[in-house]
Amino acid sequence: MNDKVFAQQFAHELDMETPSTLKCLERIPPELYSYKPHERSMEMGYLTLLVAEIPLWIALIIEQGEIDFATYQHREAKTTQQIVDHFHDNIAKAKNALSYVEDGLLEQPFYLKRSGEILLQSTKREQIESTINHMVHHRGQLTVYMRLNNIDVPSIYGPSADDRSYGGAQTS
């Protein structure tokens, strides 16, 4: 599949995951940002921010060809609305970057670094392919944190114990 078609299809897949992700992000109250279900777990606020930021990675992969953990700036979000707005901004940046993909661009190298040291090298395409899976993985973690804090878990791919809807239809 050529890069332009891949980018268009990937943008569509991103569109398909956006509503469910928003339903989760909108429910996380700032007073629970420091919650951790286990000492080795991420704090809920960091996990929420991570889910909101992963779409930004797509733009960085395409436009910069690298992410360096030493210089990557996480946005500081103190309210639920700031997280939601950040997610919307990052989705827009990802879709914009995907709209400018030309054939051959995604075969260029991508580097994941820490203080300039290369931790991982792959093609831009390989890294973009994993971003939605990465977001969905962390969104799944977030739903576990939600359940442990009695926050209603939304319907994502089908009904949940808290939200019986499925694709807009109600089930009994």
GROMACS .gro file of N, CA and C in nm:
model
  516
    1MET      N    1   0.086  -0.116   0.000
    1MET     CA    2   0.000   0.000   0.000
    1MET      C    3   0.091   0.124   0.000
    2ASN      N    4   0.059   0.218  -0.086
    2ASN     CA    5   0.143   0.337  -0.090
    2ASN      C    6   0.119   0.426   0.033
    3ASP      N    7   0.212   0.516   0.057
    3ASP     CA    8   0.209   0.597   0.179
    3ASP      C    9   0.086   0.686   0.189
    4LYS      N   10   0.044   0.744   0.076
    4LYS     CA   11  -0.074   0.832   0.080
    4LYS      C   12  -0.199   0.755   0.122
    5VAL      N   13  -0.219   0.639   0.064
    5VAL     CA   14  -0.336   0.557   0.098
    5VAL      C   15  -0.327   0.512   0.243
    6PHE      N   16  -0.209   0.467   0.285
    6PHE     CA   17  -0.190   0.427   0.424
    6PHE      C   18  -0.228   0.543   0.517
    7ALA      N   19  -0.179   0.663   0.488
    7ALA     CA   20  -0.206   0.779   0.574
    7ALA      C   21  -0.355   0.810   0.580
    8GLN      N   22  -0.423   0.800   0.467
    8GLN     CA   23  -0.568   0.825   0.464
    8GLN      C   24  -0.641   0.721   0.549
    9GLN      N   25  -0.605   0.596   0.534
    9GLN     CA   26  -0.670   0.490   0.611
    9GLN      C   27  -0.639   0.501   0.760
   10PHE      N   28  -0.517   0.540   0.790
   10PHE     CA   29  -0.479   0.556   0.930
   10PHE      C   30  -0.556   0.672   0.993
   11ALA      N   31  -0.573   0.782   0.919
   11ALA     CA   32  -0.652   0.895   0.969
   11ALA      C   33  -0.796   0.852   0.996
   12HIS      N   34  -0.848   0.766   0.911
   12HIS     CA   35  -0.984   0.715   0.933
   12HIS      C   36  -0.990   0.630   1.060
   13GLU      N   37  -0.891   0.544   1.080
   13GLU     CA   38  -0.887   0.462   1.201
   13GLU      C   39  -0.876   0.550   1.326
   14LEU      N   40  -0.797   0.656   1.316
   14LEU     CA   41  -0.785   0.751   1.427
   14LEU      C   42  -0.921   0.813   1.457
   15ASP      N   43  -0.994   0.850   1.352
   15ASP     CA   44  -1.130   0.904   1.369
   15ASP      C   45  -1.221   0.804   1.441
   16MET      N   46  -1.204   0.676   1.410
   16MET     CA   47  -1.290   0.573   1.470
   16MET      C   48  -1.261   0.555   1.619
   17GLU      N   49  -1.137   0.577   1.662
   17GLU     CA   50  -1.100   0.560   1.803
   17GLU      C   51  -1.123   0.686   1.888
   18THR      N   52  -1.138   0.799   1.823
   18THR     CA   53  -1.149   0.926   1.895
   18THR      C   54  -1.269   0.934   1.989
   19PRO      N   55  -1.391   0.901   1.946
   19PRO     CA   56  -1.505   0.916   2.037
   19PRO      C   57  -1.493   0.833   2.166
   20SER      N   58  -1.449   0.708   2.154
   20SER     CA   59  -1.435   0.624   2.273
   20SER      C   60  -1.327   0.676   2.366
   21THR      N   61  -1.220   0.726   2.308
   21THR     CA   62  -1.112   0.781   2.390
   21THR      C   63  -1.161   0.905   2.463
   22LEU      N   64  -1.234   0.990   2.394
   22LEU     CA   65  -1.290   1.109   2.458
   22LEU      C   66  -1.383   1.073   2.574
   23LYS      N   67  -1.465   0.970   2.553
   23LYS     CA   68  -1.558   0.929   2.660
   23LYS      C   69  -1.483   0.893   2.787
   24CYS      N   70  -1.363   0.836   2.772
   24CYS     CA   71  -1.282   0.803   2.890
   24CYS      C   72  -1.218   0.929   2.948
   25LEU      N   73  -1.152   1.008   2.865
   25LEU     CA   74  -1.081   1.126   2.914
   25LEU      C   75  -1.173   1.224   2.985
   26GLU      N   76  -1.295   1.237   2.935
   26GLU     CA   77  -1.391   1.332   2.993
   26GLU      C   78  -1.436   1.294   3.134
   27ARG      N   79  -1.413   1.171   3.173
   27ARG     CA   80  -1.463   1.122   3.302
   27ARG      C   81  -1.359   1.123   3.413
   28ILE      N   82  -1.237   1.159   3.383
   28ILE     CA   83  -1.131   1.151   3.484
   28ILE      C   84  -1.121   1.282   3.561
   29PRO      N   85  -1.158   1.282   3.689
   29PRO     CA   86  -1.151   1.406   3.768
   29PRO      C   87  -1.009   1.433   3.818
   30PRO      N   88  -0.966   1.557   3.816
   30PRO     CA   89  -0.830   1.592   3.860
   30PRO      C   90  -0.797   1.545   4.001
   31GLU      N   91  -0.896   1.535   4.088
   31GLU     CA   92  -0.866   1.492   4.225
   31GLU      C   93  -0.818   1.347   4.231
   32LEU      N   94  -0.831   1.273   4.122
   32LEU     CA   95  -0.780   1.136   4.117
   32LEU      C   96  -0.650   1.123   4.039
   33TYR      N   97  -0.592   1.233   3.995
   33TYR     CA   98  -0.470   1.227   3.914
   33TYR      C   99  -0.354   1.157   3.985
   34SER      N  100  -0.348   1.162   4.115
   34SER     CA  101  -0.237   1.099   4.187
   34SER      C  102  -0.265   0.951   4.220
   35TYR      N  103  -0.384   0.902   4.188
   35TYR     CA  104  -0.419   0.762   4.218
   35TYR      C  105  -0.330   0.665   4.142
   36LYS      N  106  -0.285   0.560   4.212
   36LYS     CA  107  -0.209   0.450   4.154
   36LYS      C  108  -0.263   0.320   4.212
   37PRO      N  109  -0.302   0.223   4.128
   37PRO     CA  110  -0.353   0.098   4.183
   37PRO      C  111  -0.244   0.009   4.242
   38HIS      N  112  -0.119   0.038   4.210
   38HIS     CA  113  -0.006  -0.041   4.259
   38HIS      C  114   0.115   0.051   4.262
   39GLU      N  115   0.211   0.022   4.347
   39GLU     CA  116   0.328   0.109   4.361
   39GLU      C  117   0.407   0.123   4.230
   40ARG      N  118   0.403   0.022   4.143
   40ARG     CA  119   0.476   0.030   4.015
   40ARG      C  120   0.388   0.083   3.901
   41SER      N  121   0.264   0.114   3.929
   41SER     CA  122   0.173   0.166   3.827
   41SER      C  123   0.195   0.315   3.804
   42MET      N  124   0.153   0.360   3.687
   42MET     CA  125   0.153   0.505   3.659
   42MET      C  126   0.045   0.571   3.742
   43GLU      N  127   0.065   0.697   3.771
   43GLU     CA  128  -0.044   0.775   3.831
   43GLU      C  129  -0.152   0.796   3.727
   44MET      N  130  -0.276   0.804   3.772
   44MET     CA  131  -0.389   0.819   3.682
   44MET      C  132  -0.377   0.946   3.597
   45GLY      N  133  -0.329   1.053   3.655
   45GLY     CA  134  -0.313   1.178   3.578
   45GLY      C  135  -0.213   1.163   3.466
   46TYR      N  136  -0.101   1.096   3.493
   46TYR     CA  137  -0.001   1.075   3.389
   46TYR      C  138  -0.057   0.984   3.280
   47LEU      N  139  -0.127   0.878   3.320
   47LEU     CA  140  -0.187   0.786   3.224
   47LEU      C  141  -0.290   0.858   3.137
   48THR      N  142  -0.370   0.943   3.197
   48THR     CA  143  -0.469   1.021   3.123
   48THR      C  144  -0.400   1.112   3.023
   49LEU      N  145  -0.296   1.179   3.068
   49LEU     CA  146  -0.219   1.268   2.980
   49LEU      C  147  -0.154   1.188   2.867
   50LEU      N  148  -0.101   1.072   2.897
   50LEU     CA  149  -0.039   0.987   2.796
   50LEU      C  150  -0.138   0.949   2.687
   51VAL      N  151  -0.257   0.908   2.726
   51VAL     CA  152  -0.360   0.873   2.628
   51VAL      C  153  -0.392   0.995   2.540
   52ALA      N  154  -0.398   1.112   2.600
   52ALA     CA  155  -0.427   1.235   2.525
   52ALA      C  156  -0.312   1.275   2.433
   53GLU      N  157  -0.189   1.239   2.468
   53GLU     CA  158  -0.071   1.282   2.391
   53GLU      C  159  -0.029   1.186   2.281
   54ILE      N  160  -0.066   1.062   2.287
   54ILE     CA  161  -0.018   0.966   2.187
   54ILE      C  162  -0.049   1.010   2.044
   55PRO      N  163  -0.163   1.069   2.013
   55PRO     CA  164  -0.184   1.115   1.875
   55PRO      C  165  -0.080   1.219   1.829
   56LEU      N  166  -0.027   1.297   1.922
   56LEU     CA  167   0.077   1.394   1.887
   56LEU      C  168   0.200   1.323   1.832
   57TRP      N  169   0.227   1.204   1.882
   57TRP     CA  170   0.343   1.129   1.835
   57TRP      C  171   0.340   1.110   1.683
   58ILE      N  172   0.219   1.092   1.629
   58ILE     CA  173   0.206   1.071   1.484
   58ILE      C  174   0.262   1.192   1.410
   59ALA      N  175   0.225   1.312   1.453
   59ALA     CA  176   0.277   1.433   1.389
   59ALA      C  177   0.428   1.443   1.406
   60LEU      N  178   0.479   1.412   1.524
   60LEU     CA  179   0.624   1.419   1.548
   60LEU      C  180   0.699   1.317   1.464
   61ILE      N  181   0.645   1.199   1.451
   61ILE     CA  182   0.708   1.096   1.368
   61ILE      C  183   0.718   1.143   1.224
   62ILE      N  184   0.608   1.196   1.171
   62ILE     CA  185   0.605   1.240   1.032
   62ILE      C  186   0.691   1.364   1.011
   63GLU      N  187   0.674   1.464   1.096
   63GLU     CA  188   0.735   1.595   1.072
   63GLU      C  189   0.879   1.606   1.121
   64GLN      N  190   0.914   1.535   1.229
   64GLN     CA  191   1.048   1.550   1.285
   64GLN      C  192   1.134   1.426   1.269
   65GLY      N  193   1.071   1.311   1.257
   65GLY     CA  194   1.148   1.189   1.238
   65GLY      C  195   1.215   1.136   1.364
   66GLU      N  196   1.187   1.199   1.477
   66GLU     CA  197   1.245   1.149   1.603
   66GLU      C  198   1.166   1.203   1.721
   67ILE      N  199   1.177   1.129   1.830
   67ILE     CA  200   1.129   1.173   1.961
   67ILE      C  201   1.243   1.143   2.057
   68ASP      N  202   1.281   1.244   2.133
   68ASP     CA  203   1.387   1.228   2.234
   68ASP      C  204   1.323   1.247   2.371
   69PHE      N  205   1.330   1.144   2.453
   69PHE     CA  206   1.270   1.152   2.586
   69PHE      C  207   1.326   1.267   2.669
   70ALA      N  208   1.450   1.304   2.645
   70ALA     CA  209   1.514   1.411   2.723
   70ALA      C  210   1.457   1.548   2.691
   71THR      N  211   1.409   1.566   2.570
   71THR     CA  212   1.359   1.699   2.530
   71THR      C  213   1.208   1.701   2.506
   72TYR      N  214   1.143   1.585   2.506
   72TYR     CA  215   0.998   1.580   2.484
   72TYR      C  216   0.928   1.649   2.600
   73GLN      N  217   0.844   1.744   2.569
   73GLN     CA  218   0.774   1.821   2.671
   73GLN      C  219   0.630   1.772   2.685
   74HIS      N  220   0.600   1.710   2.799
   74HIS     CA  221   0.461   1.675   2.829
   74HIS      C  222   0.388   1.803   2.866
   75ARG      N  223   0.269   1.815   2.818
   75ARG     CA  224   0.188   1.931   2.854
   75ARG      C  225   0.144   1.914   2.998
   76GLU      N  226   0.136   2.023   3.068
   76GLU     CA  227   0.085   2.017   3.204
   76GLU      C  228  -0.063   2.048   3.200
   77ALA      N  229  -0.143   1.953   3.240
   77ALA     CA  230  -0.287   1.970   3.240
   77ALA      C  231  -0.337   1.955   3.383
   78LYS      N  232  -0.414   2.052   3.426
   78LYS     CA  233  -0.463   2.050   3.563
   78LYS      C  234  -0.613   2.026   3.574
   79THR      N  235  -0.681   2.031   3.459
   79THR     CA  236  -0.825   2.009   3.462
   79THR      C  237  -0.863   1.907   3.355
   80THR      N  238  -0.980   1.850   3.374
   80THR     CA  239  -1.032   1.756   3.276
   80THR      C  240  -1.046   1.824   3.140
   81GLN      N  241  -1.096   1.947   3.139
   81GLN     CA  242  -1.114   2.017   3.012
   81GLN      C  243  -0.981   2.042   2.942
   82GLN      N  244  -0.876   2.070   3.017
   82GLN     CA  245  -0.744   2.089   2.955
   82GLN      C  246  -0.695   1.959   2.889
   83ILE      N  247  -0.720   1.846   2.953
   83ILE     CA  248  -0.683   1.716   2.895
   83ILE      C  249  -0.762   1.693   2.766
   84VAL      N  250  -0.892   1.717   2.772
   84VAL     CA  251  -0.979   1.697   2.654
   84VAL      C  252  -0.935   1.790   2.541
   85ASP      N  253  -0.909   1.916   2.572
   85ASP     CA  254  -0.864   2.011   2.470
   85ASP      C  255  -0.731   1.968   2.410
   86HIS      N  256  -0.640   1.920   2.495
   86HIS     CA  257  -0.510   1.873   2.450
   86HIS      C  258  -0.527   1.754   2.354
   87PHE      N  259  -0.615   1.662   2.388
   87PHE     CA  260  -0.643   1.548   2.301
   87PHE      C  261  -0.696   1.595   2.166
   88HIS      N  262  -0.793   1.687   2.167
   88HIS     CA  263  -0.847   1.740   2.041
   88HIS      C  264  -0.736   1.804   1.958
   89ASP      N  265  -0.651   1.883   2.021
   89ASP     CA  266  -0.539   1.947   1.950
   89ASP      C  267  -0.446   1.843   1.889
   90ASN      N  268  -0.417   1.738   1.964
   90ASN     CA  269  -0.324   1.636   1.916
   90ASN      C  270  -0.384   1.552   1.804
   91ILE      N  271  -0.513   1.526   1.811
   91ILE     CA  272  -0.581   1.456   1.700
   91ILE      C  273  -0.572   1.543   1.575
   92ALA      N  274  -0.598   1.672   1.589
   92ALA     CA  275  -0.592   1.763   1.474
   92ALA      C  276  -0.451   1.768   1.416
   93LYS      N  277  -0.349   1.773   1.501
   93LYS     CA  278  -0.210   1.775   1.453
   93LYS      C  279  -0.176   1.645   1.380
   94ALA      N  280  -0.220   1.533   1.434
   94ALA     CA  281  -0.194   1.404   1.370
   94ALA      C  282  -0.261   1.397   1.233
   95LYS      N  283  -0.387   1.435   1.227
   95LYS     CA  284  -0.460   1.429   1.101
   95LYS      C  285  -0.402   1.526   0.998
   96ASN      N  286  -0.359   1.642   1.044
   96ASN     CA  287  -0.296   1.738   0.953
   96ASN      C  288  -0.167   1.680   0.895
   97ALA      N  289  -0.083   1.624   0.983
   97ALA     CA  290   0.042   1.564   0.936
   97ALA      C  291   0.015   1.449   0.839
   98LEU      N  292  -0.084   1.367   0.870
   98LEU     CA  293  -0.118   1.256   0.782
   98LEU      C  294  -0.168   1.305   0.646
   99SER      N  295  -0.234   1.419   0.643
   99SER     CA  296  -0.288   1.471   0.517
   99SER      C  297  -0.179   1.516   0.421
  100TYR      N  298  -0.060   1.542   0.472
  100TYR     CA  299   0.051   1.587   0.387
  100TYR      C  300   0.149   1.476   0.350
  101VAL      N  301   0.119   1.353   0.388
  101VAL     CA  302   0.209   1.241   0.357
  101VAL      C  303   0.211   1.218   0.206
  102GLU      N  304   0.331   1.211   0.154
  102GLU     CA  305   0.354   1.177   0.013
  102GLU      C  306   0.422   1.042   0.007
  103ASP      N  307   0.408   0.975  -0.105
  103ASP     CA  308   0.470   0.844  -0.122
  103ASP      C  309   0.621   0.854  -0.100
  104GLY      N  310   0.673   0.760  -0.025
  104GLY     CA  311   0.815   0.754   0.006
  104GLY      C  312   0.849   0.812   0.142
  105LEU      N  313   0.764   0.899   0.195
  105LEU     CA  314   0.793   0.965   0.323
  105LEU      C  315   0.799   0.865   0.438
  106LEU      N  316   0.710   0.769   0.438
  106LEU     CA  317   0.700   0.679   0.553
  106LEU      C  318   0.806   0.571   0.556
  107GLU      N  319   0.884   0.560   0.451
  107GLU     CA  320   0.996   0.466   0.452
  107GLU      C  321   1.122   0.532   0.510
  108GLN      N  322   1.115   0.662   0.536
  108GLN     CA  323   1.228   0.732   0.597
  108GLN      C  324   1.246   0.684   0.740
  109PRO      N  325   1.366   0.699   0.795
  109PRO     CA  326   1.391   0.648   0.930
  109PRO      C  327   1.326   0.734   1.039
  110PHE      N  328   1.293   0.665   1.146
  110PHE     CA  329   1.247   0.728   1.269
  110PHE      C  330   1.340   0.683   1.379
  111TYR      N  331   1.370   0.776   1.472
  111TYR     CA  332   1.459   0.746   1.585
  111TYR      C  333   1.390   0.780   1.716
  112LEU      N  334   1.392   0.687   1.808
  112LEU     CA  335   1.350   0.712   1.945
  112LEU      C  336   1.480   0.724   2.024
  113LYS      N  337   1.494   0.837   2.095
  113LYS     CA  338   1.621   0.866   2.162
  113LYS      C  339   1.600   0.903   2.308
  114ARG      N  340   1.710   0.897   2.382
  114ARG     CA  341   1.717   0.951   2.517
  114ARG      C  342   1.848   1.028   2.525
  115SER      N  343   1.837   1.158   2.540
  115SER     CA  344   1.955   1.246   2.544
  115SER      C  345   2.046   1.224   2.423
  116GLY      N  346   1.986   1.208   2.307
  116GLY     CA  347   2.061   1.190   2.184
  116GLY      C  348   2.100   1.047   2.152
  117GLU      N  349   2.099   0.960   2.252
  117GLU     CA  350   2.133   0.819   2.230
  117GLU      C  351   2.016   0.749   2.162
  118ILE      N  352   2.042   0.679   2.054
  118ILE     CA  353   1.936   0.609   1.981
  118ILE      C  354   1.897   0.482   2.058
  119LEU      N  355   1.770   0.477   2.096
  119LEU     CA  356   1.716   0.360   2.165
  119LEU      C  357   1.650   0.264   2.067
  120LEU      N  358   1.594   0.322   1.960
  120LEU     CA  359   1.520   0.242   1.862
  120LEU      C  360   1.527   0.314   1.729
  121GLN      N  361   1.545   0.238   1.623
  121GLN     CA  362   1.539   0.293   1.488
  121GLN      C  363   1.448   0.204   1.406
  122SER      N  364   1.358   0.267   1.331
  122SER     CA  365   1.268   0.194   1.244
  122SER      C  366   1.224   0.290   1.134
  123THR      N  367   1.128   0.248   1.054
  123THR     CA  368   1.073   0.341   0.956
  123THR      C  369   0.961   0.422   1.023
  124LYS      N  370   0.930   0.535   0.965
  124LYS     CA  371   0.818   0.615   1.015
  124LYS      C  372   0.689   0.535   1.009
  125ARG      N  373   0.671   0.457   0.903
  125ARG     CA  374   0.549   0.377   0.890
  125ARG      C  375   0.535   0.279   1.006
  126GLU      N  376   0.643   0.209   1.040
  126GLU     CA  377   0.637   0.112   1.149
  126GLU      C  378   0.596   0.178   1.280
  127GLN      N  379   0.646   0.296   1.305
  127GLN     CA  380   0.612   0.364   1.430
  127GLN      C  381   0.470   0.415   1.429
  128ILE      N  382   0.427   0.469   1.316
  128ILE     CA  383   0.289   0.518   1.307
  128ILE      C  384   0.191   0.402   1.325
  129GLU      N  385   0.223   0.288   1.264
  129GLU     CA  386   0.135   0.171   1.274
  129GLU      C  387   0.107   0.132   1.418
  130SER      N  388   0.202   0.152   1.506
  130SER     CA  389   0.185   0.108   1.644
  130SER      C  390   0.117   0.211   1.734
  131THR      N  391   0.101   0.335   1.688
  131THR     CA  392   0.050   0.439   1.778
  131THR      C  393  -0.094   0.416   1.823
  132ILE      N  394  -0.181   0.375   1.734
  132ILE     CA  395  -0.320   0.353   1.776
  132ILE      C  396  -0.326   0.236   1.874
  133ASN      N  397  -0.251   0.130   1.845
  133ASN     CA  398  -0.247   0.017   1.939
  133ASN      C  399  -0.198   0.063   2.075
  134HIS      N  400  -0.097   0.149   2.074
  134HIS     CA  401  -0.042   0.200   2.199
  134HIS      C  402  -0.147   0.282   2.275
  135MET      N  403  -0.220   0.367   2.202
  135MET     CA  404  -0.324   0.448   2.265
  135MET      C  405  -0.435   0.358   2.322
  136VAL      N  406  -0.478   0.259   2.243
  136VAL     CA  407  -0.584   0.169   2.287
  136VAL      C  408  -0.540   0.090   2.410
  137HIS      N  409  -0.415   0.047   2.412
  137HIS     CA  410  -0.361  -0.025   2.527
  137HIS      C  411  -0.371   0.061   2.654
  138HIS      N  412  -0.324   0.185   2.645
  138HIS     CA  413  -0.328   0.271   2.764
  138HIS      C  414  -0.470   0.315   2.797
  139ARG      N  415  -0.555   0.328   2.697
  139ARG     CA  416  -0.697   0.357   2.725
  139ARG      C  417  -0.758   0.241   2.801
  140GLY      N  418  -0.720   0.118   2.767
  140GLY     CA  419  -0.767   0.000   2.841
  140GLY      C  420  -0.721   0.003   2.985
  141GLN      N  421  -0.595   0.041   3.007
  141GLN     CA  422  -0.546   0.057   3.145
  141GLN      C  423  -0.630   0.161   3.218
  142LEU      N  424  -0.659   0.270   3.148
  142LEU     CA  425  -0.736   0.378   3.210
  142LEU      C  426  -0.875   0.329   3.252
  143THR      N  427  -0.936   0.241   3.172
  143THR     CA  428  -1.069   0.190   3.210
  143THR      C  429  -1.061   0.105   3.337
  144VAL      N  430  -0.949   0.036   3.357
  144VAL     CA  431  -0.931  -0.040   3.482
  144VAL      C  432  -0.922   0.057   3.599
  145TYR      N  433  -0.843   0.162   3.585
  145TYR     CA  434  -0.833   0.264   3.690
  145TYR      C  435  -0.972   0.324   3.717
  146MET      N  436  -1.048   0.345   3.609
  146MET     CA  437  -1.182   0.400   3.626
  146MET      C  438  -1.269   0.307   3.710
  147ARG      N  439  -1.268   0.179   3.675
  147ARG     CA  440  -1.350   0.081   3.748
  147ARG      C  441  -1.310   0.079   3.895
  148LEU      N  442  -1.179   0.081   3.922
  148LEU     CA  443  -1.131   0.076   4.061
  148LEU      C  444  -1.170   0.201   4.141
  149ASN      N  445  -1.208   0.308   4.071
  149ASN     CA  446  -1.248   0.432   4.137
  149ASN      C  447  -1.396   0.464   4.119
  150ASN      N  448  -1.472   0.363   4.082
  150ASN     CA  449  -1.617   0.376   4.065
  150ASN      C  450  -1.656   0.485   3.966
  151ILE      N  451  -1.575   0.501   3.862
  151ILE     CA  452  -1.608   0.590   3.751
  151ILE      C  453  -1.671   0.502   3.643
  152ASP      N  454  -1.787   0.540   3.595
  152ASP     CA  455  -1.854   0.459   3.493
  152ASP      C  456  -1.764   0.439   3.372
  153VAL      N  457  -1.749   0.314   3.332
  153VAL     CA  458  -1.671   0.280   3.213
  153VAL      C  459  -1.765   0.288   3.093
  154PRO      N  460  -1.728   0.369   2.993
  154PRO     CA  461  -1.817   0.386   2.878
  154PRO      C  462  -1.816   0.265   2.785
  155SER      N  463  -1.917   0.255   2.704
  155SER     CA  464  -1.917   0.160   2.594
  155SER      C  465  -1.803   0.201   2.500
  156ILE      N  466  -1.718   0.107   2.465
  156ILE     CA  467  -1.608   0.138   2.374
  156ILE      C  468  -1.629   0.062   2.243
  157TYR      N  469  -1.619  -0.070   2.245
  157TYR     CA  470  -1.647  -0.149   2.126
  157TYR      C  471  -1.780  -0.221   2.137
  158GLY      N  472  -1.841  -0.206   2.249
  158GLY     CA  473  -1.969  -0.268   2.277
  158GLY      C  474  -2.007  -0.230   2.419
  159PRO      N  475  -2.118  -0.281   2.467
  159PRO     CA  476  -2.166  -0.243   2.600
  159PRO      C  477  -2.064  -0.272   2.711
  160SER      N  478  -2.069  -0.188   2.812
  160SER     CA  479  -1.993  -0.214   2.934
  160SER      C  480  -2.095  -0.238   3.045
  161ALA      N  481  -2.048  -0.271   3.162
  161ALA     CA  482  -2.140  -0.291   3.274
  161ALA      C  483  -2.210  -0.161   3.313
  162ASP      N  484  -2.152  -0.048   3.274
  162ASP     CA  485  -2.207   0.082   3.310
  162ASP      C  486  -2.281   0.151   3.196
  163ASP      N  487  -2.249   0.115   3.074
  163ASP     CA  488  -2.306   0.182   2.957
  163ASP      C  489  -2.349   0.073   2.860
  164ARG      N  490  -2.479   0.050   2.853
  164ARG     CA  491  -2.532  -0.060   2.773
  164ARG      C  492  -2.548  -0.027   2.626
  165SER      N  493  -2.504   0.092   2.584
  165SER     CA  494  -2.519   0.129   2.443
  165SER      C  495  -2.420   0.053   2.357
  166TYR      N  496  -2.454   0.041   2.234
  166TYR     CA  497  -2.369  -0.023   2.136
  166TYR      C  498  -2.393   0.045   2.003
  167GLY      N  499  -2.295   0.122   1.961
  167GLY     CA  500  -2.309   0.192   1.833
  167GLY      C  501  -2.428   0.285   1.829
  168GLY      N  502  -2.460   0.346   1.943
  168GLY     CA  503  -2.571   0.440   1.947
  168GLY      C  504  -2.703   0.374   1.982
  169ALA      N  505  -2.712   0.240   1.972
  169ALA     CA  506  -2.837   0.171   2.004
  169ALA      C  507  -2.831   0.122   2.147
  170GLN      N  508  -2.941   0.113   2.210
  170GLN     CA  509  -2.949   0.061   2.347
  170GLN      C  510  -2.975  -0.088   2.343
  171THR      N  511  -2.909  -0.160   2.431
  171THR     CA  512  -2.936  -0.302   2.446
  171THR      C  513  -3.002  -0.325   2.580
  172SER      N  514  -3.066  -0.437   2.594
  172SER     CA  515  -3.135  -0.463   2.722
  172SER      C  516  -3.053  -0.548   2.813
   0.00000   0.00000   0.00000
